[in-house]
């Protein structure tokens, strides 16, 4: 029972650190019987700050500031089309806060997918000179957003270049919630995205899941 109680204490501590909603002094481990009521050892939680996940509708785009981002993750083809289903995805972006609600900027993305055995792989470099991001508010410390952009897919292996349309959504979470000494403008980021890529005679569109950091300064 002591071991189970200890595990519960660890889980509670990790959860509080992830959400940034409890102070260290608010978690007190009680080791020993509670003589007054004959209870087993457990975890006493003090006056911790409660998680406030209520929606606040206020622009989070930070007008006049520049945001740079670097993310990596897996890319999944939406059709077989002779391509392997999973490949690496690498993303760079630069954005500018137009006003409280919107950021506009550019994006560069690279991904790779294998083709039928023995024929190598196809690299796709996507250049999006027009990229828009809408940031309507936040749930507590979580900042959701929607993003879309248009540009060109540059494909290798004699695959024709195509028009690119990228559509996705993501979440930002301030790094200072985990690391108090982190730069104030640094955000941990996760983003799910769909990207159109229709070369002649096929469909090489993909779904991607990106993880990384973005910094606003």
PDB file of C-alpha atoms in Angstrom:
ATOM      1  CA  UNK A   1       0.000   0.000   0.000  1.00  0.00           C
ATOM      2  CA  UNK A   2       2.922   2.327   0.716  1.00  0.00           C
ATOM      3  CA  UNK A   3       4.179   1.716  -2.826  1.00  0.00           C
ATOM      4  CA  UNK A   4       0.765   2.461  -4.367  1.00  0.00           C
ATOM      5  CA  UNK A   5       0.466   5.678  -2.374  1.00  0.00           C
ATOM      6  CA  UNK A   6       3.945   6.706  -3.482  1.00  0.00           C
ATOM      7  CA  UNK A   7       3.016   6.126  -7.144  1.00  0.00           C
ATOM      8  CA  UNK A   8      -0.095   8.251  -6.713  1.00  0.00           C
ATOM      9  CA  UNK A   9       2.050  11.039  -5.310  1.00  0.00           C
ATOM     10  CA  UNK A  10       4.384  10.888  -8.313  1.00  0.00           C
ATOM     11  CA  UNK A  11       1.461  10.952 -10.767  1.00  0.00           C
ATOM     12  CA  UNK A  12      -0.062  13.963  -9.039  1.00  0.00           C
ATOM     13  CA  UNK A  13       3.272  15.789  -9.074  1.00  0.00           C
ATOM     14  CA  UNK A  14       3.882  15.092 -12.784  1.00  0.00           C
ATOM     15  CA  UNK A  15       0.369  16.236 -13.683  1.00  0.00           C
ATOM     16  CA  UNK A  16       0.807  19.470 -11.760  1.00  0.00           C
ATOM     17  CA  UNK A  17       4.132  20.152 -13.487  1.00  0.00           C
ATOM     18  CA  UNK A  18       2.679  19.496 -16.947  1.00  0.00           C
ATOM     19  CA  UNK A  19      -0.258  21.826 -16.472  1.00  0.00           C
ATOM     20  CA  UNK A  20       1.628  24.451 -14.494  1.00  0.00           C
ATOM     21  CA  UNK A  21      -1.257  24.687 -12.028  1.00  0.00           C
ATOM     22  CA  UNK A  22       0.290  23.721  -8.701  1.00  0.00           C
ATOM     23  CA  UNK A  23       3.147  25.066  -6.665  1.00  0.00           C
ATOM     24  CA  UNK A  24       5.733  22.684  -5.218  1.00  0.00           C
ATOM     25  CA  UNK A  25       4.850  23.669  -1.664  1.00  0.00           C
ATOM     26  CA  UNK A  26       1.291  22.499  -2.175  1.00  0.00           C
ATOM     27  CA  UNK A  27       2.185  18.803  -2.491  1.00  0.00           C
ATOM     28  CA  UNK A  28       2.958  17.167   0.850  1.00  0.00           C
ATOM     29  CA  UNK A  29       3.787  13.456   1.168  1.00  0.00           C
ATOM     30  CA  UNK A  30       2.427  11.941   4.387  1.00  0.00           C
ATOM     31  CA  UNK A  31       4.282   8.727   5.293  1.00  0.00           C
ATOM     32  CA  UNK A  32       2.764   6.875   8.202  1.00  0.00           C
ATOM     33  CA  UNK A  33      -0.622   5.988   9.698  1.00  0.00           C
ATOM     34  CA  UNK A  34      -3.160   8.706  10.308  1.00  0.00           C
ATOM     35  CA  UNK A  35      -3.931   7.858  13.920  1.00  0.00           C
ATOM     36  CA  UNK A  36      -6.942  10.105  14.311  1.00  0.00           C
ATOM     37  CA  UNK A  37      -9.027   8.245  11.774  1.00  0.00           C
ATOM     38  CA  UNK A  38      -7.019   5.091  11.202  1.00  0.00           C
ATOM     39  CA  UNK A  39      -6.456   5.934   7.550  1.00  0.00           C
ATOM     40  CA  UNK A  40      -3.697   4.520   5.386  1.00  0.00           C
ATOM     41  CA  UNK A  41      -0.722   6.634   4.256  1.00  0.00           C
ATOM     42  CA  UNK A  42      -1.561   8.931   1.409  1.00  0.00           C
ATOM     43  CA  UNK A  43      -0.998  12.218  -0.332  1.00  0.00           C
ATOM     44  CA  UNK A  44      -2.066  15.486   1.216  1.00  0.00           C
ATOM     45  CA  UNK A  45      -2.666  18.241  -1.296  1.00  0.00           C
ATOM     46  CA  UNK A  46      -2.624  21.775   0.023  1.00  0.00           C
ATOM     47  CA  UNK A  47      -4.180  24.902  -1.353  1.00  0.00           C
ATOM     48  CA  UNK A  48      -3.036  24.387  -4.936  1.00  0.00           C
ATOM     49  CA  UNK A  49      -4.147  26.706  -7.699  1.00  0.00           C
ATOM     50  CA  UNK A  50      -6.937  25.021  -9.637  1.00  0.00           C
ATOM     51  CA  UNK A  51      -6.702  24.482 -13.365  1.00  0.00           C
ATOM     52  CA  UNK A  52      -8.678  27.171 -15.168  1.00  0.00           C
ATOM     53  CA  UNK A  53      -9.519  25.854 -18.623  1.00  0.00           C
ATOM     54  CA  UNK A  54     -12.332  28.296 -19.322  1.00  0.00           C
ATOM     55  CA  UNK A  55     -12.268  29.825 -22.795  1.00  0.00           C
ATOM     56  CA  UNK A  56     -11.023  33.414 -23.025  1.00  0.00           C
ATOM     57  CA  UNK A  57     -11.799  35.063 -26.357  1.00  0.00           C
ATOM     58  CA  UNK A  58      -8.959  37.513 -26.857  1.00  0.00           C
ATOM     59  CA  UNK A  59      -6.465  37.808 -29.671  1.00  0.00           C
ATOM     60  CA  UNK A  60      -3.145  36.061 -29.014  1.00  0.00           C
ATOM     61  CA  UNK A  61      -1.245  37.017 -32.188  1.00  0.00           C
ATOM     62  CA  UNK A  62       0.924  39.724 -30.550  1.00  0.00           C
ATOM     63  CA  UNK A  63       0.738  42.560 -33.036  1.00  0.00           C
ATOM     64  CA  UNK A  64       4.035  43.797 -34.447  1.00  0.00           C
ATOM     65  CA  UNK A  65       6.102  40.853 -33.191  1.00  0.00           C
ATOM     66  CA  UNK A  66       8.006  38.229 -35.216  1.00  0.00           C
ATOM     67  CA  UNK A  67       7.680  34.489 -34.587  1.00  0.00           C
ATOM     68  CA  UNK A  68      10.202  31.891 -35.792  1.00  0.00           C
ATOM     69  CA  UNK A  69       9.520  28.170 -35.560  1.00  0.00           C
ATOM     70  CA  UNK A  70      11.216  24.819 -36.042  1.00  0.00           C
ATOM     71  CA  UNK A  71       9.245  21.544 -35.893  1.00  0.00           C
ATOM     72  CA  UNK A  72       9.754  17.896 -36.832  1.00  0.00           C
ATOM     73  CA  UNK A  73       7.488  14.866 -36.952  1.00  0.00           C
ATOM     74  CA  UNK A  74       5.983  12.079 -39.061  1.00  0.00           C
ATOM     75  CA  UNK A  75       4.174  12.491 -42.375  1.00  0.00           C
ATOM     76  CA  UNK A  76       1.468  10.063 -43.551  1.00  0.00           C
ATOM     77  CA  UNK A  77       0.265   9.677 -47.134  1.00  0.00           C
ATOM     78  CA  UNK A  78      -3.516   9.857 -47.528  1.00  0.00           C
ATOM     79  CA  UNK A  79      -3.487   7.529 -50.572  1.00  0.00           C
ATOM     80  CA  UNK A  80      -1.243   4.564 -51.342  1.00  0.00           C
ATOM     81  CA  UNK A  81      -0.143   5.792 -54.827  1.00  0.00           C
ATOM     82  CA  UNK A  82       2.908   3.519 -54.661  1.00  0.00           C
ATOM     83  CA  UNK A  83       4.332   5.525 -51.727  1.00  0.00           C
ATOM     84  CA  UNK A  84       5.146   4.231 -48.276  1.00  0.00           C
ATOM     85  CA  UNK A  85       2.650   5.433 -45.700  1.00  0.00           C
ATOM     86  CA  UNK A  86       5.057   7.108 -43.235  1.00  0.00           C
ATOM     87  CA  UNK A  87       8.016   9.409 -43.727  1.00  0.00           C
ATOM     88  CA  UNK A  88       9.932  12.203 -41.952  1.00  0.00           C
ATOM     89  CA  UNK A  89       8.698  15.805 -41.956  1.00  0.00           C
ATOM     90  CA  UNK A  90      10.753  18.942 -41.270  1.00  0.00           C
ATOM     91  CA  UNK A  91       9.276  22.439 -40.983  1.00  0.00           C
ATOM     92  CA  UNK A  92      10.584  26.007 -40.726  1.00  0.00           C
ATOM     93  CA  UNK A  93       8.415  29.098 -40.480  1.00  0.00           C
ATOM     94  CA  UNK A  94       8.550  32.839 -39.965  1.00  0.00           C
ATOM     95  CA  UNK A  95       5.457  34.840 -38.997  1.00  0.00           C
ATOM     96  CA  UNK A  96       4.550  38.456 -38.236  1.00  0.00           C
ATOM     97  CA  UNK A  97       1.693  39.626 -36.000  1.00  0.00           C
ATOM     98  CA  UNK A  98      -0.653  41.723 -38.143  1.00  0.00           C
ATOM     99  CA  UNK A  99      -2.960  42.469 -35.226  1.00  0.00           C
ATOM    100  CA  UNK A 100      -4.319  40.729 -32.118  1.00  0.00           C
ATOM    101  CA  UNK A 101      -5.940  37.960 -34.155  1.00  0.00           C
ATOM    102  CA  UNK A 102      -3.799  37.133 -37.197  1.00  0.00           C
ATOM    103  CA  UNK A 103      -0.227  36.311 -38.092  1.00  0.00           C
ATOM    104  CA  UNK A 104       1.030  36.237 -41.669  1.00  0.00           C
ATOM    105  CA  UNK A 105       4.296  34.847 -42.980  1.00  0.00           C
ATOM    106  CA  UNK A 106       6.147  32.178 -44.930  1.00  0.00           C
ATOM    107  CA  UNK A 107       6.840  28.484 -44.465  1.00  0.00           C
ATOM    108  CA  UNK A 108       9.343  25.960 -45.804  1.00  0.00           C
ATOM    109  CA  UNK A 109       8.681  22.245 -45.410  1.00  0.00           C
ATOM    110  CA  UNK A 110      10.490  19.057 -46.441  1.00  0.00           C
ATOM    111  CA  UNK A 111       9.244  15.488 -46.387  1.00  0.00           C
ATOM    112  CA  UNK A 112      10.345  12.132 -47.771  1.00  0.00           C
ATOM    113  CA  UNK A 113       8.364   9.033 -48.704  1.00  0.00           C
ATOM    114  CA  UNK A 114       9.628   5.755 -50.100  1.00  0.00           C
ATOM    115  CA  UNK A 115       8.134   4.402 -53.307  1.00  0.00           C
ATOM    116  CA  UNK A 116       7.782   0.820 -54.518  1.00  0.00           C
ATOM    117  CA  UNK A 117      10.741  -1.372 -53.405  1.00  0.00           C
ATOM    118  CA  UNK A 118      13.851  -0.829 -55.494  1.00  0.00           C
ATOM    119  CA  UNK A 119      12.847   2.574 -56.874  1.00  0.00           C
ATOM    120  CA  UNK A 120      14.121   4.847 -54.111  1.00  0.00           C
ATOM    121  CA  UNK A 121      12.129   7.638 -52.511  1.00  0.00           C
ATOM    122  CA  UNK A 122      10.423  10.916 -53.374  1.00  0.00           C
ATOM    123  CA  UNK A 123      11.437  14.157 -51.683  1.00  0.00           C
ATOM    124  CA  UNK A 124       8.966  17.019 -51.576  1.00  0.00           C
ATOM    125  CA  UNK A 125       9.988  20.573 -50.717  1.00  0.00           C
ATOM    126  CA  UNK A 126       6.987  22.793 -50.091  1.00  0.00           C
ATOM    127  CA  UNK A 127       7.366  26.569 -50.261  1.00  0.00           C
ATOM    128  CA  UNK A 128       4.443  28.565 -48.903  1.00  0.00           C
ATOM    129  CA  UNK A 129       5.036  32.298 -49.505  1.00  0.00           C
ATOM    130  CA  UNK A 130       1.545  33.050 -48.173  1.00  0.00           C
ATOM    131  CA  UNK A 131       0.709  31.585 -44.769  1.00  0.00           C
ATOM    132  CA  UNK A 132      -1.995  32.815 -42.393  1.00  0.00           C
ATOM    133  CA  UNK A 133      -2.570  31.945 -38.740  1.00  0.00           C
ATOM    134  CA  UNK A 134      -5.672  32.768 -36.682  1.00  0.00           C
ATOM    135  CA  UNK A 135      -5.275  32.923 -32.887  1.00  0.00           C
ATOM    136  CA  UNK A 136      -8.679  33.621 -31.288  1.00  0.00           C
ATOM    137  CA  UNK A 137      -7.946  33.110 -27.588  1.00  0.00           C
ATOM    138  CA  UNK A 138      -6.830  30.542 -25.030  1.00  0.00           C
ATOM    139  CA  UNK A 139      -7.934  27.751 -22.681  1.00  0.00           C
ATOM    140  CA  UNK A 140      -5.959  28.528 -19.544  1.00  0.00           C
ATOM    141  CA  UNK A 141      -2.307  28.205 -20.611  1.00  0.00           C
ATOM    142  CA  UNK A 142      -3.156  26.424 -23.879  1.00  0.00           C
ATOM    143  CA  UNK A 143      -3.304  28.639 -26.966  1.00  0.00           C
ATOM    144  CA  UNK A 144      -5.061  27.017 -29.962  1.00  0.00           C
ATOM    145  CA  UNK A 145      -4.813  28.306 -33.511  1.00  0.00           C
ATOM    146  CA  UNK A 146      -5.815  27.565 -37.099  1.00  0.00           C
ATOM    147  CA  UNK A 147      -3.415  27.892 -40.013  1.00  0.00           C
ATOM    148  CA  UNK A 148      -3.614  27.802 -43.804  1.00  0.00           C
ATOM    149  CA  UNK A 149      -1.270  28.615 -46.659  1.00  0.00           C
ATOM    150  CA  UNK A 150      -0.752  28.266 -50.401  1.00  0.00           C
ATOM    151  CA  UNK A 151       2.354  27.734 -52.495  1.00  0.00           C
ATOM    152  CA  UNK A 152       4.140  25.077 -54.526  1.00  0.00           C
ATOM    153  CA  UNK A 153       5.252  21.469 -53.981  1.00  0.00           C
ATOM    154  CA  UNK A 154       8.620  20.734 -55.613  1.00  0.00           C
ATOM    155  CA  UNK A 155       8.827  16.954 -56.111  1.00  0.00           C
ATOM    156  CA  UNK A 156      11.815  14.799 -57.110  1.00  0.00           C
ATOM    157  CA  UNK A 157      11.972  11.462 -59.049  1.00  0.00           C
ATOM    158  CA  UNK A 158      10.449  13.033 -62.192  1.00  0.00           C
ATOM    159  CA  UNK A 159       7.230  13.721 -60.291  1.00  0.00           C
ATOM    160  CA  UNK A 160       5.631  16.934 -61.541  1.00  0.00           C
ATOM    161  CA  UNK A 161       5.579  20.002 -59.311  1.00  0.00           C
ATOM    162  CA  UNK A 162       2.134  20.887 -57.988  1.00  0.00           C
ATOM    163  CA  UNK A 163       0.031  23.555 -56.334  1.00  0.00           C
ATOM    164  CA  UNK A 164       0.232  23.294 -52.537  1.00  0.00           C
ATOM    165  CA  UNK A 165      -2.545  24.050 -50.106  1.00  0.00           C
ATOM    166  CA  UNK A 166      -1.828  23.503 -46.426  1.00  0.00           C
ATOM    167  CA  UNK A 167      -4.524  23.441 -43.727  1.00  0.00           C
ATOM    168  CA  UNK A 168      -4.055  22.666 -40.054  1.00  0.00           C
ATOM    169  CA  UNK A 169      -4.461  23.489 -36.410  1.00  0.00           C
ATOM    170  CA  UNK A 170      -2.242  23.434 -33.372  1.00  0.00           C
ATOM    171  CA  UNK A 171      -1.538  24.326 -29.769  1.00  0.00           C
ATOM    172  CA  UNK A 172       1.095  26.541 -28.171  1.00  0.00           C
ATOM    173  CA  UNK A 173       2.160  26.193 -24.536  1.00  0.00           C
ATOM    174  CA  UNK A 174       4.554  28.672 -22.917  1.00  0.00           C
ATOM    175  CA  UNK A 175       7.908  27.112 -22.040  1.00  0.00           C
ATOM    176  CA  UNK A 176       7.998  29.128 -18.807  1.00  0.00           C
ATOM    177  CA  UNK A 177       5.203  26.922 -17.428  1.00  0.00           C
ATOM    178  CA  UNK A 178       7.751  24.081 -17.258  1.00  0.00           C
ATOM    179  CA  UNK A 179      11.016  26.001 -17.114  1.00  0.00           C
ATOM    180  CA  UNK A 180      10.720  29.339 -15.267  1.00  0.00           C
ATOM    181  CA  UNK A 181      14.044  30.579 -16.659  1.00  0.00           C
ATOM    182  CA  UNK A 182      13.092  29.949 -20.301  1.00  0.00           C
ATOM    183  CA  UNK A 183      12.723  32.975 -22.624  1.00  0.00           C
ATOM    184  CA  UNK A 184       9.302  34.542 -22.140  1.00  0.00           C
ATOM    185  CA  UNK A 185       8.423  34.314 -25.838  1.00  0.00           C
ATOM    186  CA  UNK A 186       9.256  30.619 -26.280  1.00  0.00           C
ATOM    187  CA  UNK A 187       6.383  28.195 -26.880  1.00  0.00           C
ATOM    188  CA  UNK A 188       6.257  24.420 -27.081  1.00  0.00           C
ATOM    189  CA  UNK A 189       4.173  23.572 -30.128  1.00  0.00           C
ATOM    190  CA  UNK A 190       2.213  20.686 -31.594  1.00  0.00           C
ATOM    191  CA  UNK A 191       0.420  20.926 -34.935  1.00  0.00           C
ATOM    192  CA  UNK A 192      -1.684  18.575 -37.071  1.00  0.00           C
ATOM    193  CA  UNK A 193      -1.838  19.422 -40.763  1.00  0.00           C
ATOM    194  CA  UNK A 194      -3.130  18.259 -44.148  1.00  0.00           C
ATOM    195  CA  UNK A 195      -1.304  19.224 -47.348  1.00  0.00           C
ATOM    196  CA  UNK A 196      -2.502  18.945 -50.938  1.00  0.00           C
ATOM    197  CA  UNK A 197      -0.082  17.440 -53.477  1.00  0.00           C
ATOM    198  CA  UNK A 198      -1.670  16.163 -56.715  1.00  0.00           C
ATOM    199  CA  UNK A 199       0.961  15.347 -59.354  1.00  0.00           C
ATOM    200  CA  UNK A 200      -0.333  14.267 -62.751  1.00  0.00           C
ATOM    201  CA  UNK A 201      -1.921  10.839 -62.508  1.00  0.00           C
ATOM    202  CA  UNK A 202      -1.738  10.506 -58.739  1.00  0.00           C
ATOM    203  CA  UNK A 203      -2.452  11.808 -55.264  1.00  0.00           C
ATOM    204  CA  UNK A 204       0.522  12.400 -52.968  1.00  0.00           C
ATOM    205  CA  UNK A 205      -1.351  14.447 -50.366  1.00  0.00           C
ATOM    206  CA  UNK A 206      -0.216  13.949 -46.778  1.00  0.00           C
ATOM    207  CA  UNK A 207      -1.199  14.355 -43.149  1.00  0.00           C
ATOM    208  CA  UNK A 208       1.502  15.527 -40.766  1.00  0.00           C
ATOM    209  CA  UNK A 209       2.018  15.755 -37.013  1.00  0.00           C
ATOM    210  CA  UNK A 210       4.631  18.303 -35.960  1.00  0.00           C
ATOM    211  CA  UNK A 211       6.355  18.849 -32.606  1.00  0.00           C
ATOM    212  CA  UNK A 212       8.778  21.639 -31.829  1.00  0.00           C
ATOM    213  CA  UNK A 213       9.302  25.160 -30.537  1.00  0.00           C
ATOM    214  CA  UNK A 214       8.312  28.609 -31.690  1.00  0.00           C
ATOM    215  CA  UNK A 215       9.775  31.824 -30.358  1.00  0.00           C
ATOM    216  CA  UNK A 216       8.167  35.266 -30.519  1.00  0.00           C
ATOM    217  CA  UNK A 217      10.354  38.331 -30.140  1.00  0.00           C
TER     218      UNK A 217
END
